[in-house]
mmCIF file of C-alpha atoms and ligand atoms in Angstrom:
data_model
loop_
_atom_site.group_PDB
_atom_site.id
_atom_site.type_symbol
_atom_site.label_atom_id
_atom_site.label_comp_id
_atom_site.label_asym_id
_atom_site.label_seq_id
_atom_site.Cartn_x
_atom_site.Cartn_y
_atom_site.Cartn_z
ATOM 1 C CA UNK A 1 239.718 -4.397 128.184
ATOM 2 C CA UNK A 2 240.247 -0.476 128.879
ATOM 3 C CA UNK A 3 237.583 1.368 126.515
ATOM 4 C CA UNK A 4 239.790 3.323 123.820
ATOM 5 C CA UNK A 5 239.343 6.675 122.697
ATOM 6 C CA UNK A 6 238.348 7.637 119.241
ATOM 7 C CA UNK A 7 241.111 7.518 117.070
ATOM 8 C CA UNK A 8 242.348 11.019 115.648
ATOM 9 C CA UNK A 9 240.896 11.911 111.934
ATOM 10 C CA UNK A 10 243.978 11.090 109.935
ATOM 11 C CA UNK A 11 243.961 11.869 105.994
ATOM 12 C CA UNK A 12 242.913 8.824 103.883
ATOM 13 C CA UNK A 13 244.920 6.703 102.075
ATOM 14 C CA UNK A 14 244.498 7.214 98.932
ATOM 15 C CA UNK A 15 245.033 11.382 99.019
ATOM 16 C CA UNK A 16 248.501 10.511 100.634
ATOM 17 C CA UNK A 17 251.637 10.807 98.209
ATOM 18 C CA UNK A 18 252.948 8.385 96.880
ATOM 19 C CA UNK A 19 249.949 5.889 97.465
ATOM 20 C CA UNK A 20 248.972 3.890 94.513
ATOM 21 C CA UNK A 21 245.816 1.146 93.867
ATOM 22 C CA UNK A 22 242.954 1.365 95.660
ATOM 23 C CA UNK A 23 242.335 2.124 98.965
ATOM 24 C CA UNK A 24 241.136 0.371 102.114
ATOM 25 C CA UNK A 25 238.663 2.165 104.079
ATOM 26 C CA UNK A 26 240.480 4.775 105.241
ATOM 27 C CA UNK A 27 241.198 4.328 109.388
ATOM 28 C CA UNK A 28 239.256 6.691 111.103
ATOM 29 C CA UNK A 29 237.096 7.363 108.742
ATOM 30 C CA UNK A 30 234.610 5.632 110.204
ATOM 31 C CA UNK A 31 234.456 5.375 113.902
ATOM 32 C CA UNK A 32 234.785 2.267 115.165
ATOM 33 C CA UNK A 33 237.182 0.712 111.748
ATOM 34 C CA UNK A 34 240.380 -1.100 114.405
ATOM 35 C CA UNK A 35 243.159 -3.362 112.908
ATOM 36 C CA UNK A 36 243.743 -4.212 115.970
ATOM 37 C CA UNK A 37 241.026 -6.036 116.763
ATOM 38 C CA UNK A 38 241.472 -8.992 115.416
ATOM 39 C CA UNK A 39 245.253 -8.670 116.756
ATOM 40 C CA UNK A 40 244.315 -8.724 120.176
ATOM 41 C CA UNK A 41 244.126 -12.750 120.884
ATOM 42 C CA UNK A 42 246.103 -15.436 120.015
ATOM 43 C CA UNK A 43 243.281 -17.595 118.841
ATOM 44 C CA UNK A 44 242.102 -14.851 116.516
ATOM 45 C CA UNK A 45 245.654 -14.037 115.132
ATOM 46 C CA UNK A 46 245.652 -17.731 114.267
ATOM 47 C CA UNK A 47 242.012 -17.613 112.561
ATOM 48 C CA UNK A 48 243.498 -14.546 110.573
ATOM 49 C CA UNK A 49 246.976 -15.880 109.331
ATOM 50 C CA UNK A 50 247.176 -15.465 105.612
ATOM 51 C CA UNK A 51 250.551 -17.626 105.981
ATOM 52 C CA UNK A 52 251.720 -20.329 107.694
ATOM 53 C CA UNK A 53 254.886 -22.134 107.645
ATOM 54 C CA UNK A 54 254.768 -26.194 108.141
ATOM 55 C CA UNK A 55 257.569 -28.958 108.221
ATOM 56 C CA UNK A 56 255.853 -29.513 104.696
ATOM 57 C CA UNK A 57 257.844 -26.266 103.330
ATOM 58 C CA UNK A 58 261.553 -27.207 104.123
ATOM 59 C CA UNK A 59 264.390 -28.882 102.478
ATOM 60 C CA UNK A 60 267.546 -29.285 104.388
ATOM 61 C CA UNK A 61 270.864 -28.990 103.104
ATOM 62 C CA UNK A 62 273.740 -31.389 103.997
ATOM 63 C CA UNK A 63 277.417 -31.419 103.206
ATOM 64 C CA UNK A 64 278.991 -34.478 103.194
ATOM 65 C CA UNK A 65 282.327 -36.388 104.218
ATOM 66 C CA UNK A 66 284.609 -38.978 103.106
ATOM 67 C CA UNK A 67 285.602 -41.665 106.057
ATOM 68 C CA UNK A 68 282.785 -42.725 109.233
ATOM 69 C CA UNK A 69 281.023 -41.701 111.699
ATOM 70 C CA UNK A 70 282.820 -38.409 110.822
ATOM 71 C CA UNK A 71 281.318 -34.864 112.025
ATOM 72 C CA UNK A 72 283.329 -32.083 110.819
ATOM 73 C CA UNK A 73 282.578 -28.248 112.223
ATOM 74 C CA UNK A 74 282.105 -25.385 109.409
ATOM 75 C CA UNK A 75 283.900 -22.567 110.966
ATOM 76 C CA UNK A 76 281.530 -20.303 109.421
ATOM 77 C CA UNK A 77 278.354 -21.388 109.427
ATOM 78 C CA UNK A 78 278.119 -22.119 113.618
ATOM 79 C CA UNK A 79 275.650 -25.546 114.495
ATOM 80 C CA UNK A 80 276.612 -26.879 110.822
ATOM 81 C CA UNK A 81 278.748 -30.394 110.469
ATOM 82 C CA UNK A 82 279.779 -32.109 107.220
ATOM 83 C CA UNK A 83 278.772 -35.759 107.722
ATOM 84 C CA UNK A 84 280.239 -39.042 106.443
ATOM 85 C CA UNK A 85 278.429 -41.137 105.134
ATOM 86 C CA UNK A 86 276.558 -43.149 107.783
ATOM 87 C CA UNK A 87 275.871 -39.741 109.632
ATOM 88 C CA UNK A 88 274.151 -38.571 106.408
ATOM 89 C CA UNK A 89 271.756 -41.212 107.098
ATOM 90 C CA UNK A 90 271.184 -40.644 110.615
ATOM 91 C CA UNK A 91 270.612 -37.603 109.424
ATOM 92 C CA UNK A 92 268.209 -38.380 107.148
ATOM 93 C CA UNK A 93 266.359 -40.459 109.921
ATOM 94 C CA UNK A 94 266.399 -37.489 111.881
ATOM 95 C CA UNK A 95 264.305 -35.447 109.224
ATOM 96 C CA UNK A 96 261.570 -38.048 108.892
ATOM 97 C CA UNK A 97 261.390 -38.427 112.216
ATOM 98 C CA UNK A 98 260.721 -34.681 112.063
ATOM 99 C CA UNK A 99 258.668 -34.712 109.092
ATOM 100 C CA UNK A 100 261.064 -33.033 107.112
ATOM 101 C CA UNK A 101 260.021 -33.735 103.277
ATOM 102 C CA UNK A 102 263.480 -33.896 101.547
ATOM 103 C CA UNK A 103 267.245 -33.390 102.102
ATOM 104 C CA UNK A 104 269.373 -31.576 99.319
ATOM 105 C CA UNK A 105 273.182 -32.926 100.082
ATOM 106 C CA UNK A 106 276.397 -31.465 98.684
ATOM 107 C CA UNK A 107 279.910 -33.158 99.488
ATOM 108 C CA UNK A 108 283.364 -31.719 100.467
ATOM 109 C CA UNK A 109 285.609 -33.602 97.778
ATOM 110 C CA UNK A 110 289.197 -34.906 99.103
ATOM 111 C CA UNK A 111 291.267 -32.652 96.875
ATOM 112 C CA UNK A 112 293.154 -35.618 95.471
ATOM 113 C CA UNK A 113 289.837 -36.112 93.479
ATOM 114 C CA UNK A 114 289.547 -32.784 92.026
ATOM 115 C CA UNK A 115 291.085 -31.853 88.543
ATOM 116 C CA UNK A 116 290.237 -29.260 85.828
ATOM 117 C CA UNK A 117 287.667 -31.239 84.267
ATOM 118 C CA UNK A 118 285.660 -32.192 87.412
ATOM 119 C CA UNK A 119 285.563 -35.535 85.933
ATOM 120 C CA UNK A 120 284.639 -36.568 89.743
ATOM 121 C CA UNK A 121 281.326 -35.134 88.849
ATOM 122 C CA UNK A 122 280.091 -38.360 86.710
ATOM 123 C CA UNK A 123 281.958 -40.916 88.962
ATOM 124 C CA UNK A 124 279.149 -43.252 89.829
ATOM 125 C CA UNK A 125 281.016 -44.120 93.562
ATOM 126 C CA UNK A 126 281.580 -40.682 94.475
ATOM 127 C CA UNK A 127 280.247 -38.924 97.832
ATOM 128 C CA UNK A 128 276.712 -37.839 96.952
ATOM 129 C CA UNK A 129 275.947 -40.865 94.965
ATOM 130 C CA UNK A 130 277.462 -43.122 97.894
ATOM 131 C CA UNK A 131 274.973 -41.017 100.131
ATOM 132 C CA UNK A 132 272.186 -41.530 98.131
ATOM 133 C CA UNK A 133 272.147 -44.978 97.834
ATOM 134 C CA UNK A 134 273.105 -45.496 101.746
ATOM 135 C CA UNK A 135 269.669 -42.863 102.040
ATOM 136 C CA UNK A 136 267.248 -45.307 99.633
ATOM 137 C CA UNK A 137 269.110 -48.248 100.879
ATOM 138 C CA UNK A 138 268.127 -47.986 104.711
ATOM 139 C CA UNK A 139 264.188 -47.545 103.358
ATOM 140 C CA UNK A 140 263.854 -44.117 103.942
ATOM 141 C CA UNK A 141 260.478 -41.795 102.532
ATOM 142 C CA UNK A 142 262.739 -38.756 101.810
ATOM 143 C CA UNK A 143 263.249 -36.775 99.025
ATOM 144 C CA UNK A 144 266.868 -36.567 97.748
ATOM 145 C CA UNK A 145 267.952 -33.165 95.803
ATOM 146 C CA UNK A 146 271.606 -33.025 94.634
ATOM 147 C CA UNK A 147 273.097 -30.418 93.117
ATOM 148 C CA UNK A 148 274.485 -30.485 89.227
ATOM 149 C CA UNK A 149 277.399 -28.323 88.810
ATOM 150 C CA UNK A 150 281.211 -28.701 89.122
ATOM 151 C CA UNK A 151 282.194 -26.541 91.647
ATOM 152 C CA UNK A 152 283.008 -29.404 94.093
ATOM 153 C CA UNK A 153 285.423 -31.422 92.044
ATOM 154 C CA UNK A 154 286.994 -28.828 90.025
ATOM 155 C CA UNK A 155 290.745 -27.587 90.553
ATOM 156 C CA UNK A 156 289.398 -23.798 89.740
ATOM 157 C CA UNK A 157 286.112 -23.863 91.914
ATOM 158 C CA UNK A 158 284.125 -22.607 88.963
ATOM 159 C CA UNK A 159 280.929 -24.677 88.223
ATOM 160 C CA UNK A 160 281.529 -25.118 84.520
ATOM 161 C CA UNK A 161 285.444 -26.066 82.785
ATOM 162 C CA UNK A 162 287.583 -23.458 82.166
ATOM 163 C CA UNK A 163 288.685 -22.604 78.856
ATOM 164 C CA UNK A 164 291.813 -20.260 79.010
ATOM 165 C CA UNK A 165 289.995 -17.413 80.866
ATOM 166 C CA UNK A 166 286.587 -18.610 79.891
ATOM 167 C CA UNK A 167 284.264 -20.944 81.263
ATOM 168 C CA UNK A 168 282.611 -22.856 78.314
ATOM 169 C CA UNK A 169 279.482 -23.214 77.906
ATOM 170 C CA UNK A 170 278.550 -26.333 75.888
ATOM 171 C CA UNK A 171 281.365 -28.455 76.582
ATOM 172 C CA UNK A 172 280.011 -28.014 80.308
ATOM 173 C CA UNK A 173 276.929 -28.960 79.223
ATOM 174 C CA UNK A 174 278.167 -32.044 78.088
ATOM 175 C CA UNK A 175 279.946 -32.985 81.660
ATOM 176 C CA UNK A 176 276.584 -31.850 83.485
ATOM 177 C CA UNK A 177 274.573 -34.399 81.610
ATOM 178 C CA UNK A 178 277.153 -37.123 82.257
ATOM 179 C CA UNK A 179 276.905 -36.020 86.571
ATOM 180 C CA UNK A 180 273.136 -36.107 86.120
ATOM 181 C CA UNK A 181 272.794 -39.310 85.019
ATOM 182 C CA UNK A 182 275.132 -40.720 87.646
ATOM 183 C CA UNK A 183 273.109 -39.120 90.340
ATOM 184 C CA UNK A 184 269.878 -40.110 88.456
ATOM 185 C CA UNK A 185 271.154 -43.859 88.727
ATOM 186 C CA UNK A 186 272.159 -43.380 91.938
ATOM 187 C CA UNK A 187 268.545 -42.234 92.977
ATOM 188 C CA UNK A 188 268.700 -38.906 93.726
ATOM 189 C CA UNK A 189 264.702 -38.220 93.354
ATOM 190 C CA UNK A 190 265.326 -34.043 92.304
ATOM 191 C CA UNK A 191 268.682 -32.823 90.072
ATOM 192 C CA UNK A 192 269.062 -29.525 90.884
ATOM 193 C CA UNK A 193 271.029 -27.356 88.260
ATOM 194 C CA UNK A 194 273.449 -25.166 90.040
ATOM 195 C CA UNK A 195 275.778 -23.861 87.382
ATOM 196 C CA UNK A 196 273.886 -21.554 85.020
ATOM 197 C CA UNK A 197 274.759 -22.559 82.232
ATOM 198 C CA UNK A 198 272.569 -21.662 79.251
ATOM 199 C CA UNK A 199 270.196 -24.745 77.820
ATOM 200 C CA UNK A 200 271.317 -27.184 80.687
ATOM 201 C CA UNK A 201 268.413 -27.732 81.850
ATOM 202 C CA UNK A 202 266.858 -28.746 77.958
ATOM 203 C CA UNK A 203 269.967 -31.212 77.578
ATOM 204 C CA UNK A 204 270.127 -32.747 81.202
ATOM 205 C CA UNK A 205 265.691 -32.923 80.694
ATOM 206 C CA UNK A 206 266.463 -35.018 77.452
ATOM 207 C CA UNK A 207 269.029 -37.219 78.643
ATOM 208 C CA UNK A 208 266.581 -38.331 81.507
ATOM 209 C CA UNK A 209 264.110 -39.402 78.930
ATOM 210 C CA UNK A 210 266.589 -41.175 76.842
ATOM 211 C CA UNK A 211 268.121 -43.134 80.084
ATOM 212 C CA UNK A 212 264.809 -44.372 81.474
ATOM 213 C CA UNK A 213 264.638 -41.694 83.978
ATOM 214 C CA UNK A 214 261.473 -39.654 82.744
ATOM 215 C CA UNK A 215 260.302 -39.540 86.290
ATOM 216 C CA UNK A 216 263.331 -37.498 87.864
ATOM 217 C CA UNK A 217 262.284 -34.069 88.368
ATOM 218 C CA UNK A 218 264.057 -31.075 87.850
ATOM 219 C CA UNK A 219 264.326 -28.086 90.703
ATOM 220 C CA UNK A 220 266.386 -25.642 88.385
ATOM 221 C CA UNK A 221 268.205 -23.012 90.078
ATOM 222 C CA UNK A 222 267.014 -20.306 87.414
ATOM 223 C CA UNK A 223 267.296 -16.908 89.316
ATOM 224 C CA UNK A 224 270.370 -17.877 91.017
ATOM 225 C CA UNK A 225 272.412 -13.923 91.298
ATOM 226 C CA UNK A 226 276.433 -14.219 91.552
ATOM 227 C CA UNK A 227 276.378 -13.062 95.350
ATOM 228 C CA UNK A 228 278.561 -12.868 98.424
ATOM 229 C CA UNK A 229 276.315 -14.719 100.336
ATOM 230 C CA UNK A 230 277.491 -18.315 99.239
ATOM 231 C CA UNK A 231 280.891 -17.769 100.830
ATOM 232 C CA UNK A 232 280.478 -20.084 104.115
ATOM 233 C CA UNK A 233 279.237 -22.388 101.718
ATOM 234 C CA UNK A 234 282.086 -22.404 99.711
ATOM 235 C CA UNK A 235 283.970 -23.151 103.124
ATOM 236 C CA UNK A 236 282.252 -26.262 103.789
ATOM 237 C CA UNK A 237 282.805 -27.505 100.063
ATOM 238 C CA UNK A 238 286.352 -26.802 100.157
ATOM 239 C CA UNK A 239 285.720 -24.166 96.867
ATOM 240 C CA UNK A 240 286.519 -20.889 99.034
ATOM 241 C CA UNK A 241 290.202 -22.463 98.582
ATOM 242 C CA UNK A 242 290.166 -23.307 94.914
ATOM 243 C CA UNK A 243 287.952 -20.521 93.768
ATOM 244 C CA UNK A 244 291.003 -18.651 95.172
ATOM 245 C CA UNK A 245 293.420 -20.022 93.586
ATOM 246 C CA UNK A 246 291.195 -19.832 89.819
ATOM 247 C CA UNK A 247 293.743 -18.649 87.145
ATOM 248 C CA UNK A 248 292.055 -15.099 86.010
ATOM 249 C CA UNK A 249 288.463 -15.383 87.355
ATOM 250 C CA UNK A 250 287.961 -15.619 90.846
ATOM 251 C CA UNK A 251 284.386 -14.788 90.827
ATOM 252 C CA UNK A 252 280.747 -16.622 89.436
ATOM 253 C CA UNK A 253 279.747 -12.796 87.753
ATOM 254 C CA UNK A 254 279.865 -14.110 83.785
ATOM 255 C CA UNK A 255 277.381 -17.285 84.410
ATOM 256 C CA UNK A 256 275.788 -15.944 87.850
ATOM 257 C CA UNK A 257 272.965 -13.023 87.394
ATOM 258 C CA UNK A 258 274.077 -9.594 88.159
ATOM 259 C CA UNK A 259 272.394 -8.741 91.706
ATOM 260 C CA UNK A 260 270.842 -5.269 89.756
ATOM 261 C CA UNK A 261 268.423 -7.348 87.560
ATOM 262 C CA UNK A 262 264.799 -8.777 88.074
ATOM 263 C CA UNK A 263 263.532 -8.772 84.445
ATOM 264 C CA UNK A 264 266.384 -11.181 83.580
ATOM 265 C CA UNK A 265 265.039 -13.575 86.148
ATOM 266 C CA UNK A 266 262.026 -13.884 84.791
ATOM 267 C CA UNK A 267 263.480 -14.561 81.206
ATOM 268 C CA UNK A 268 265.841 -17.112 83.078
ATOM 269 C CA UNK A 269 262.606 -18.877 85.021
ATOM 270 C CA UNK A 270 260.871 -18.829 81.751
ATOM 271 C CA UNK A 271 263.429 -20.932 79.322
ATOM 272 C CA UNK A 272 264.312 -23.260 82.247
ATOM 273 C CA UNK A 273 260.168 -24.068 82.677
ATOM 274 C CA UNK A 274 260.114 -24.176 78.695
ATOM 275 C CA UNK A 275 262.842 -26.912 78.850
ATOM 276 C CA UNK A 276 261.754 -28.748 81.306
ATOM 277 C CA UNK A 277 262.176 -28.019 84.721
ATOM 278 C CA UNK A 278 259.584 -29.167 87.286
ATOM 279 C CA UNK A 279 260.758 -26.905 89.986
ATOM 280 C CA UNK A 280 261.955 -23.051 90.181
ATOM 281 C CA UNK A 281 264.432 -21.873 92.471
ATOM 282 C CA UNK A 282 265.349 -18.357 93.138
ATOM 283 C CA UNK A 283 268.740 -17.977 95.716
ATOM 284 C CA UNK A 284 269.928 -16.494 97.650
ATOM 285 C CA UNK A 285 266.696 -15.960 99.659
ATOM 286 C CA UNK A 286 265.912 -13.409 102.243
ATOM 287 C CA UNK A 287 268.134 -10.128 100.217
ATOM 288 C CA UNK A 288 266.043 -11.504 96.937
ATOM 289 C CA UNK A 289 262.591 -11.886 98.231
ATOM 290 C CA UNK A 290 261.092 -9.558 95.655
ATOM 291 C CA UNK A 291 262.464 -11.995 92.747
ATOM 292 C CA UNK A 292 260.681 -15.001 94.075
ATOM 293 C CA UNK A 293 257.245 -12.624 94.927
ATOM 294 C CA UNK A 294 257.505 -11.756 90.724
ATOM 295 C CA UNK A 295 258.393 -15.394 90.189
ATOM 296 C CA UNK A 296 256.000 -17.199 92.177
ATOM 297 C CA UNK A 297 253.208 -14.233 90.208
ATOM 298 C CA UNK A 298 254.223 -14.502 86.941
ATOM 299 C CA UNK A 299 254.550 -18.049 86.798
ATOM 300 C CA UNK A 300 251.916 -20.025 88.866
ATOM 301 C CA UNK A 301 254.733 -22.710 89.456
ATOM 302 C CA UNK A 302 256.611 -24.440 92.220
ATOM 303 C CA UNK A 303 258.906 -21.698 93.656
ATOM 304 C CA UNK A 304 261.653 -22.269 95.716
ATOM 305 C CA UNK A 305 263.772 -19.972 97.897
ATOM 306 C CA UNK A 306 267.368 -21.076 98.895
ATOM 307 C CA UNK A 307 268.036 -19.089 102.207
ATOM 308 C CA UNK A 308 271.865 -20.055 101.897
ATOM 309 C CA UNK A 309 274.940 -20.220 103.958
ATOM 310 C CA UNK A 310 276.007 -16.768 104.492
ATOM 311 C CA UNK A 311 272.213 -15.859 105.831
ATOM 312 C CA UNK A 312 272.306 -18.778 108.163
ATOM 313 C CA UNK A 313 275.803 -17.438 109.355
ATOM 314 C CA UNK A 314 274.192 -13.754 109.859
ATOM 315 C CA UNK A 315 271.527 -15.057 111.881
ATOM 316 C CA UNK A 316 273.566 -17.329 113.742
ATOM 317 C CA UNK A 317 276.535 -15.347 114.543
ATOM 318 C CA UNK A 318 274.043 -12.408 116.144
ATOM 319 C CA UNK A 319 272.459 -15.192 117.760
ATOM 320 C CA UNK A 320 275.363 -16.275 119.236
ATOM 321 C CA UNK A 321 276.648 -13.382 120.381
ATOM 322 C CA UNK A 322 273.340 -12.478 122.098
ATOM 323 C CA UNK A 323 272.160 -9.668 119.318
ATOM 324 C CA UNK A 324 269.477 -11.051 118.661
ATOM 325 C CA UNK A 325 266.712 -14.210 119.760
ATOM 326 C CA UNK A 326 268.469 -16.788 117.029
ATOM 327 C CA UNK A 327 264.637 -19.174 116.879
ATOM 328 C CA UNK A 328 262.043 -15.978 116.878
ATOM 329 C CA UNK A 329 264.104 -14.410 113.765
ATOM 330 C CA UNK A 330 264.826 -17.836 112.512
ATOM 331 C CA UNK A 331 261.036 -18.456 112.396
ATOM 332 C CA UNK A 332 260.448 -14.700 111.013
ATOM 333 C CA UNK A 333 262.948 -14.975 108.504
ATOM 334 C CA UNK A 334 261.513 -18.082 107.195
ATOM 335 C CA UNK A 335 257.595 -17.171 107.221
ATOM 336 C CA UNK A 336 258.732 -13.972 104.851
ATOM 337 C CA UNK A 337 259.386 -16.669 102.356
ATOM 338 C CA UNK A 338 256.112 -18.025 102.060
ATOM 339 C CA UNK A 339 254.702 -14.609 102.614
ATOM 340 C CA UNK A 340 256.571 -13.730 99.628
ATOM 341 C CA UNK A 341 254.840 -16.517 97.649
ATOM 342 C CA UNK A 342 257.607 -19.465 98.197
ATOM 343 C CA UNK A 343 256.452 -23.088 97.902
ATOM 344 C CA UNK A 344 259.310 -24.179 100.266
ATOM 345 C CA UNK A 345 262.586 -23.137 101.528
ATOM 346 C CA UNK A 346 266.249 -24.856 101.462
ATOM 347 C CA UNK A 347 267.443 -23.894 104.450
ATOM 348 C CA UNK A 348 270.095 -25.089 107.492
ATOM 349 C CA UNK A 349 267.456 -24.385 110.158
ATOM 350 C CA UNK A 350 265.604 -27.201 108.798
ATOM 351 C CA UNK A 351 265.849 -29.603 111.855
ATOM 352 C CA UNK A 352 265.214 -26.532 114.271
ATOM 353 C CA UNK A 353 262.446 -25.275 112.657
ATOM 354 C CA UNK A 354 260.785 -28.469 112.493
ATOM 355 C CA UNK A 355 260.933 -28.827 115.589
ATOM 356 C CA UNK A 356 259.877 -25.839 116.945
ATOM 357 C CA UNK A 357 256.716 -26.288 114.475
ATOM 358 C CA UNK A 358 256.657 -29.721 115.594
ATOM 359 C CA UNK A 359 256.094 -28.414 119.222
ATOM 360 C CA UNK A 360 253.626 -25.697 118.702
HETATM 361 C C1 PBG B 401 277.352 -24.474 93.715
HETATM 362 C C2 PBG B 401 276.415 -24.005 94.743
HETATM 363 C C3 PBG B 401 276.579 -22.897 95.578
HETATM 364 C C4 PBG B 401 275.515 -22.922 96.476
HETATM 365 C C5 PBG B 401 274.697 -24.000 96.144
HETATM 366 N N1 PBG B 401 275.262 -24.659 95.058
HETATM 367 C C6 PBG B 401 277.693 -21.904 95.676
HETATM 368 C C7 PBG B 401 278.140 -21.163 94.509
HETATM 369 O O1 PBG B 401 277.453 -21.028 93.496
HETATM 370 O O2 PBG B 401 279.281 -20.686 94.588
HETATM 371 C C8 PBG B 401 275.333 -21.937 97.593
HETATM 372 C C9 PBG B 401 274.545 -22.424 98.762
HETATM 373 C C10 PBG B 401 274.760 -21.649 100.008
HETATM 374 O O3 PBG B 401 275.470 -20.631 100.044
HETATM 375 O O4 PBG B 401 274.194 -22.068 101.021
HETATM 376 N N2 PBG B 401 277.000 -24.343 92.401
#
């Protein structure tokens, strides 16, 4: 290596504006004090590494289908397919083969099944429950997560009922626990509470006890902000359509947190622990990645980070177009979550990711 010239005096730290806690030893302070050193080799980056992504940290999110062998494209969200059935559990042979610890799935409901109470929610034969028991059926060590909220079986697209302009509450509360026993039965091993509704988690936590299902754990969705970066989602659902045609509110903004607030997740993180949750989730992920640093602090729990649809389809679509190197950002993207203090990440790179990590 070329020998390096001192490096010029530069003016510590700590006299700088602006700079707060206490300082490192200022660089240049003492001769000789180089960063860079240990940056120099791959070996010694590796030694270094305060974080490190593994298979172990993702969950991977799957829509699925009605009919077989069915693959459906999601215009938006490029590389993405909703699955029947039977592909769902290829699918789910594909991520233990990868070492991929769970799969969260989500299904596109015919709209013949969909009607203002959602009461396709608590059908025990509908399209996640089918899935599930065709996943635990064929023998496979995965983790199942499914989602509890109505937004896929509603006429409206909202997550809770609609009452005149309003959604309701309790009387959602009441459907939620009736869809989360269903899946429970079903064996979904993780219910994931999408909606936001206040003191779901408490009711769907006692039901489970009362129904023999003590052992089902609960990933809430707690910090989960009403933003613009679930709309591919919403495409591969089939709720971009119904949200649309909502009478009066066509947006999540009076049960989904206001994108200004970080206090308020806390508050939310800390009744949904209190009633029973297991699991935190904060989501969307990479725009909110100071919410699940404070979470993941405050709270000394399981954190989650949901790096949804519409980041996927920002990565992807650069990707795609050449803009940017889709796998280096994809790998970035995802080690900022567990730099940021996540336990794991939901996220549709899942299978690529694991096997990137799987060849390294
Ligand atoms: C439904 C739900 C949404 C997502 C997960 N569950 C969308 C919404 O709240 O409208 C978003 C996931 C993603 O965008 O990838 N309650």
């Amino acid at each position: 290596m070329k020998p390096r010239h001192p490096a010029p005096p530069i003016e510590p730290i700590a006299r700088r504006a602006g700079a707060v806690g206490s300082a490192p030893t200022p660089p240049g302070a003492f001769p000789g004090v180089r960063l860079r050193r240990v940056r120099s080799t791959r070996w010694s980056r590796r030694l270094v590494a305060e974080h490190r992504l593994t298979v172990d940290d993702l969950i991977w999110p799957l829509f699925v289908v009605e009919g077989a062998n069915k693959r459906v494209p999601v215009a938006s969200m490029p590389g993405v397919e909703r699955l029947s059935v039977d592909n769902i559990v290829a699918a789910a042979e594909q991520a233990v083969a990868l070492g991929i610890p769970a799969i969260a799935l989500f299904p596109n409901t015919e709209p013949k099944l969909r009607s203002d109470d959602g009461r396709e929610a608590f059908n025990p034969e509908n399209l996640v429950c089918r899935a599930t028991r065709a996943v635990k059926e064929a023998g496979l060590d995965i983790g199942i997560v499914l989602d509890v909220a109505l937004d896929p079986y509603t006429t409206h697209g909202h997550d809770g009922l609609m009452r005149g302009s309003e959604i309701a509450n309790d009387e959602t509360i009441e459907v939620l626990v009736r869809q989360s026993l269903v899946q429970a039965e079903a064996g979904a091993d993780i219910l994931a509470p999408s909606d936001m509704m206040d003191g779901r988690v408490g009711a769907i936590r006692t039901a489970l006890e009362e129904n023999g299902y003590a052992s089902t754990l609960i990933m809430a969705y707690a910090a989960k902000y009403a933003s613009a970066f679930y709309g591919p989602f919403r495409d591969a659902v089939g709720s971009s359509v119904t949200l649309a045609s909502s009478p009066i509110k066509r947006d999540k903004r009076s049960y989904q947190m206001d994108p200004a607030n970080s206090d308020e997740a806390l508050r939310e993180v800390a009744l949904d622990l209190a009633e029973g949750a297991d699991l935190i989730m904060v989501k969307p992920g990479m725009a909110y990645l100071d919410i699940v640093r404070r979470v993941a602090e405050t709270f000394r729990v399981p954190t989650f980070a949901y790096q949804v649809s519409g980041e996927y389809a920002m990565l992807q679509a650069a990707a795609e177009a050449g803009w940017l190197d889709g796998d280096a950002v994809m790998m970035e993207s995802l080690l900022a979550f567990k730099r940021a203090g996540a336990s794991g990440i939901l996220t549709y790179f899942a299978p690529r990711a694991a096997a990137l990590l799987n060849e390294a």
